[in-house]
Structure formats: C-alpha cells, structure tokens
Short mmCIF file of C-alpha atoms and ligand atoms in Angstrom, two decimals:
data_model
loop_
_atom_site.label_atom_id
_atom_site.label_comp_id
_atom_site.label_asym_id
_atom_site.label_seq_id
_atom_site.Cartn_x
_atom_site.Cartn_y
_atom_site.Cartn_z
CA MET A 1 -68.43 78.94 52.03
CA SER A 2 -64.86 77.88 51.26
CA PHE A 3 -64.23 74.40 49.90
CA ILE A 4 -62.90 72.41 52.84
CA ILE A 5 -61.52 68.87 52.86
CA ALA A 6 -61.16 67.44 56.37
CA ILE A 7 -58.76 64.52 56.80
CA ASP A 8 -58.79 62.89 60.21
CA GLY A 9 -57.08 59.80 61.51
CA PRO A 10 -54.51 58.46 63.96
CA ALA A 11 -50.76 59.12 63.96
CA GLY A 12 -48.99 57.50 61.02
CA SER A 13 -52.12 56.80 58.98
CA GLY A 14 -50.59 58.67 56.05
CA LYS A 15 -52.59 61.87 56.50
CA GLY A 16 -49.58 64.16 56.15
CA THR A 17 -48.27 62.65 52.94
CA VAL A 18 -51.61 62.35 51.16
CA THR A 19 -52.77 65.78 52.30
CA LYS A 20 -49.70 67.43 50.77
CA LEU A 21 -50.21 65.65 47.46
CA ILE A 22 -53.93 66.40 47.30
CA ALA A 23 -53.29 70.06 48.15
CA LYS A 24 -50.95 70.30 45.16
CA LYS A 25 -53.29 68.47 42.78
CA LEU A 26 -56.35 70.50 43.71
CA GLY A 27 -54.66 73.83 44.49
CA LEU A 28 -55.73 73.91 48.13
CA VAL A 29 -53.99 75.49 51.12
CA ASN A 30 -52.57 72.68 53.23
CA ILE A 31 -52.94 72.94 57.00
CA ASP A 32 -51.41 70.35 59.31
CA THR A 33 -53.23 71.01 62.57
CA GLY A 34 -51.05 68.53 64.49
CA ALA A 35 -48.10 70.83 63.75
CA ALA A 36 -49.88 73.62 65.62
CA TYR A 37 -50.41 71.37 68.67
CA ARG A 38 -46.74 70.39 68.43
CA SER A 39 -45.78 74.09 68.40
CA VAL A 40 -47.66 74.68 71.65
CA ALA A 41 -45.84 71.67 73.13
CA LEU A 42 -42.49 73.04 71.91
CA GLU A 43 -43.19 76.45 73.43
CA SER A 44 -43.95 74.87 76.80
CA ILE A 45 -40.58 73.08 76.60
CA ASN A 46 -38.86 76.36 75.59
CA GLN A 47 -40.38 78.03 78.63
CA ASN A 48 -39.54 75.14 80.97
CA ILE A 49 -43.19 74.61 81.82
CA LYS A 50 -44.04 71.17 83.14
CA LEU A 51 -47.08 69.21 81.96
CA GLU A 52 -48.67 69.42 85.40
CA GLU A 53 -48.52 73.22 85.30
CA GLU A 54 -51.66 73.54 83.22
CA ASP A 55 -52.32 77.13 84.36
CA LYS A 56 -48.97 78.21 83.02
CA ILE A 57 -49.60 76.47 79.71
CA ILE A 58 -52.95 78.23 79.42
CA ASN A 59 -51.40 81.64 80.27
CA MET A 60 -48.70 81.04 77.71
CA LEU A 61 -51.37 80.87 74.97
CA ASP A 62 -51.96 84.65 75.20
CA ASN A 63 -48.50 85.33 73.83
CA ILE A 64 -48.11 82.59 71.31
CA ASN A 65 -48.07 83.31 67.59
CA ILE A 66 -48.44 80.40 65.19
CA GLU A 67 -48.34 80.93 61.44
CA PHE A 68 -48.55 78.53 58.51
CA LYS A 69 -46.50 79.62 55.50
CA ASN A 70 -45.62 78.18 52.15
CA GLU A 71 -42.17 79.18 50.97
CA HIS A 72 -40.65 77.87 47.73
CA GLY A 73 -43.34 75.17 47.60
CA LYS A 74 -42.59 73.93 51.12
CA ASP A 75 -45.13 74.05 53.96
CA LEU A 76 -43.57 75.63 57.03
CA ILE A 77 -44.77 76.44 60.51
CA TYR A 78 -43.57 79.46 62.45
CA LEU A 79 -43.70 79.80 66.22
CA ASN A 80 -43.25 83.37 67.45
CA GLY A 81 -41.42 84.28 64.26
CA GLU A 82 -39.14 81.24 64.19
CA ASP A 83 -39.33 78.44 61.63
CA VAL A 84 -39.93 75.35 63.82
CA THR A 85 -40.95 72.94 61.04
CA ASP A 86 -38.22 70.45 61.94
CA LYS A 87 -37.96 71.10 65.68
CA ILE A 88 -41.57 70.11 66.33
CA ARG A 89 -40.89 66.54 65.11
CA GLN A 90 -38.33 65.87 67.84
CA LYS A 91 -38.86 63.12 70.40
CA ASP A 92 -39.34 65.41 73.41
CA VAL A 93 -42.19 67.17 71.60
CA SER A 94 -43.83 63.90 70.43
CA LYS A 95 -43.84 62.66 74.01
CA ILE A 96 -45.87 65.54 75.47
CA VAL A 97 -48.00 66.72 72.56
CA SER A 98 -50.92 64.40 73.23
CA PRO A 99 -51.60 65.53 76.83
CA ILE A 100 -51.01 69.15 75.77
CA SER A 101 -53.61 68.77 73.03
CA ALA A 102 -56.09 67.42 75.58
CA ILE A 103 -56.20 70.81 77.37
CA LYS A 104 -59.43 72.40 76.22
CA GLU A 105 -58.12 75.98 76.26
CA VAL A 106 -55.35 74.88 73.88
CA ARG A 107 -57.96 73.39 71.55
CA PHE A 108 -60.15 76.53 71.62
CA LYS A 109 -57.18 78.76 70.81
CA LEU A 110 -55.99 76.60 67.91
CA ASN A 111 -59.47 75.97 66.51
CA ASP A 112 -59.92 79.75 66.27
CA ILE A 113 -56.73 79.96 64.22
CA PHE A 114 -57.83 77.09 61.93
CA ARG A 115 -61.28 78.59 61.32
CA LYS A 116 -59.80 81.99 60.49
CA ILE A 117 -57.48 80.41 57.92
CA ALA A 118 -60.39 78.68 56.17
CA LYS A 119 -62.59 81.75 56.10
CA ASN A 120 -61.38 83.14 52.80
CA GLN A 121 -59.55 80.30 51.13
CA ASP A 122 -60.08 76.70 50.07
CA VAL A 123 -58.22 74.33 52.35
CA ILE A 124 -57.35 70.74 53.06
CA MET A 125 -56.89 70.33 56.78
CA GLU A 126 -55.57 67.23 58.53
CA GLY A 127 -55.95 66.41 62.18
CA ARG A 128 -58.04 64.42 64.63
CA ASP A 129 -61.28 66.37 65.00
CA ILE A 130 -61.49 68.44 61.83
CA GLY A 131 -64.58 66.72 60.41
CA THR A 132 -66.27 66.20 63.77
CA TYR A 133 -65.60 69.45 65.59
CA VAL A 134 -63.61 72.14 63.76
CA PHE A 135 -65.54 71.96 60.47
CA PRO A 136 -68.65 69.82 60.94
CA ASN A 137 -69.88 71.22 57.60
CA ALA A 138 -66.72 70.45 55.62
CA SER A 139 -67.29 69.80 51.91
CA LEU A 140 -65.61 66.38 52.12
CA LYS A 141 -64.62 64.35 55.18
CA ILE A 142 -62.17 61.47 55.17
CA TYR A 143 -61.20 59.19 58.06
CA LEU A 144 -57.85 57.63 57.20
CA ASP A 145 -56.78 54.59 59.19
CA ALA A 146 -54.11 51.84 59.21
CA SER A 147 -53.02 49.15 61.66
CA PRO A 148 -50.78 50.38 64.56
CA GLU A 149 -47.89 48.20 63.34
CA GLU A 150 -48.07 49.58 59.81
CA ARG A 151 -48.29 53.13 61.17
CA ALA A 152 -45.25 52.59 63.39
CA LYS A 153 -43.32 51.18 60.42
CA ARG A 154 -44.10 54.30 58.39
CA ARG A 155 -43.11 56.64 61.23
CA TYR A 156 -39.88 54.70 61.71
CA ILE A 157 -38.89 55.14 58.06
CA GLN A 158 -39.91 58.82 58.17
CA ASN A 159 -37.80 59.40 61.31
CA GLN A 160 -34.79 57.64 59.81
CA LYS A 161 -34.90 60.00 56.84
CA LYS A 162 -35.04 62.97 59.21
CA GLY A 163 -32.25 61.62 61.43
CA ILE A 164 -34.57 61.18 64.43
CA GLN A 165 -33.34 58.31 66.63
CA MET A 166 -36.27 56.26 67.92
CA SER A 167 -36.49 52.46 67.91
CA TYR A 168 -39.42 50.71 66.19
CA GLU A 169 -40.60 49.40 69.59
CA GLU A 170 -40.45 52.89 71.07
CA ILE A 171 -42.56 54.20 68.17
CA VAL A 172 -45.21 51.43 68.48
CA GLU A 173 -45.47 52.21 72.18
CA ASN A 174 -45.68 55.97 71.54
CA ILE A 175 -48.33 55.47 68.84
CA LYS A 176 -50.50 53.21 71.02
CA THR A 177 -50.29 55.57 73.99
CA ARG A 178 -51.14 58.54 71.79
CA ASP A 179 -54.08 56.70 70.17
CA LYS A 180 -55.49 56.06 73.61
CA ILE A 181 -55.17 59.67 74.80
CA ASP A 182 -56.35 61.05 71.45
CA MET A 183 -59.48 58.85 71.46
CA GLN A 184 -60.41 59.62 75.06
CA LYS A 185 -60.14 63.40 74.99
CA GLU A 186 -63.03 65.32 76.52
CA ILE A 187 -63.21 67.60 73.49
CA GLY A 188 -61.88 66.89 70.04
CA ALA A 189 -61.46 63.17 70.55
CA LEU A 190 -60.30 61.20 67.55
CA LYS A 191 -63.30 59.53 65.99
CA LYS A 192 -64.84 59.08 62.60
CA ALA A 193 -67.51 61.63 61.74
CA GLU A 194 -70.73 59.88 60.80
CA ASP A 195 -70.60 61.27 57.29
CA ALA A 196 -66.86 60.72 56.78
CA ILE A 197 -65.57 58.26 54.20
CA TYR A 198 -63.50 55.55 55.91
CA ILE A 199 -60.29 54.54 54.14
CA ASP A 200 -58.03 51.83 55.55
CA SER A 201 -54.62 52.52 54.03
CA THR A 202 -52.80 49.49 55.54
CA ASN A 203 -52.61 47.76 52.16
CA LEU A 204 -52.94 50.75 49.86
CA THR A 205 -50.20 52.82 48.24
CA ILE A 206 -50.09 56.56 48.80
CA GLU A 207 -51.12 57.08 45.17
CA GLU A 208 -54.17 54.85 45.58
CA VAL A 209 -55.33 56.80 48.63
CA VAL A 210 -54.73 60.14 46.90
CA GLU A 211 -56.62 58.98 43.81
CA LYS A 212 -59.66 57.90 45.84
CA ILE A 213 -59.87 61.24 47.65
CA VAL A 214 -59.22 63.41 44.58
CA LYS A 215 -61.96 61.52 42.69
CA LYS A 216 -64.45 62.18 45.50
CA ALA A 217 -63.42 65.85 45.74
CA ASN A 218 -63.88 66.35 42.00
CA GLU A 219 -67.33 64.72 42.14
CA ILE A 220 -68.38 67.18 44.84
CA LYS A 221 -66.81 70.22 43.17
CA ASN A 222 -68.26 69.61 39.70
O1 DC B 1 -50.61 64.50 63.59
P1 DC B 1 -49.56 64.61 64.68
O2 DC B 1 -49.02 63.31 65.14
O3 DC B 1 -48.47 65.58 64.32
O4 DC B 1 -50.36 65.27 65.92
C1 DC B 1 -49.72 65.58 67.12
C2 DC B 1 -50.69 65.47 68.28
O5 DC B 1 -51.64 66.53 68.22
C3 DC B 1 -51.48 64.18 68.36
O6 DC B 1 -51.08 63.42 69.48
C4 DC B 1 -52.92 64.57 68.53
C5 DC B 1 -52.94 66.06 68.52
N1 DC B 1 -53.91 66.61 67.58
C6 DC B 1 -55.17 66.87 68.03
O7 DC B 1 -55.47 66.62 69.19
N2 DC B 1 -56.09 67.42 67.19
C7 DC B 1 -55.77 67.71 65.92
N3 DC B 1 -56.69 68.26 65.13
C8 DC B 1 -54.49 67.40 65.44
C9 DC B 1 -53.57 66.84 66.29
#
C-alpha cells in the first residue's frame, strides 16, 4: 500500500500551509481535496446552475475533468483543461462550496479521483473526511484544529495577500457557517478519526506543527 498521510480539520486550521511544507520535506504528492470541491462549485457557477438544482449539478459531474498538477514546484488544479488555482478561492465559490460538498454524488465522484491518485504514489492529502472515510487505513492521520477567531484571522491575512476583498467579520461568519454544514453532512462529515492525532494549532507556529507531524511520519516510516 502507498504511504498516505491524512490531514483533516476545519477551514483555516493551517492544513494547506503545513501540508505543502510536509509534502516537500518528505517527498510526497500533495493533494488539496477542498480544491476539488471548490472546482465543482466553480463549474456550477460557470454553467449558471443554482444550488437548488441538485439534479443538474449531479448531471454535470459526468463531464467534469479535475486534475492536480505540479508545475515548476507549484501545486495547481485544472478544471476541464483550465488552470483554476486562483479562481476557486474567490468569494462566490467560498459561499457555495459547503452545500455543494454535502451532495453525496459529488463526494462519491471526488473520492474516486482521490483514491486513484493514491493508488501508485505516496501522498499527503488534506480535507475533512480523509482519515475517516476516504482512507480509513491511512498510514498517519492528523486532525488539525484552531479556534474560529484564529482561523478567521489567518484566512483574512491570506485573502489580503491574494487581493480577495472580504472583511474579518464576513470571514468569521463564513467560517462558522461552513463549520456547521461541514460537521453535519450525511456523508463525509468533519470529525476526528478515532485513531487520528489531535493538534490544536491556535498557539503553535507553522514550523512547530510541521515538525510534530514530520517526526510522527518518520517514526512510522522507519
Ligand atoms: O479546505 P477548503 O476550505 O478549501 O474546503 C472547501 C470546502 O470543501 C469546505 O467547505 C468543505 C469541503 N470539503 C469536504 O467536504 N471534504 C473534503 N475532503 C475537503 C473539503
């Protein structure tokens, strides 16, 4: 079996940043599963499909092509041949991605893609249900958490750097709403796997979190 690190946790817990760094340190393929859910949300916007039109969203899945690529050391996501790495972070996508990801057909389709990717290569995969549902036998499972306020602060800074205009209050609201939907999903709800290591990153630096996880991974590997 491939070596698989599963990193789950809520929005803004630092998963993205630490996953990238760990991937580099350990030479693993880095898969951001949230980016795939965001791509489905973006495609529904591109096709003018409303959230209530679940049938149309499900039909759309037959013709959707999502690819993860690494070009010049940068992780990119392609939707139907187009690089959408930046587009999927926009506000309109963030607003609808949670309900889109609650549609079970969307989850089945994307989980198939994730499992295929991990078949022949060692990966670190971040998401909400990687350790509980997608890879219940992952080599190492981490549940990364932080307080909602700290997570909103991090997202705010991240957005500023990317030129995304969203107030701090708007982000806190968005994060709390998403937490609620993500934790109450019928399938793939955000929760800690019983055998996952819980890390609260509220008062830890990125380096400290990375160090903890790399140490664990090396213990398992060696
Ligand atoms: O990590 P993120 O904020 O980019 O994720 C976007 C949304 O996708 C988030 O609201 C929850 C959902 N998601 C999911 O349901 N399951 C995953 N494995 C990853 C993300």
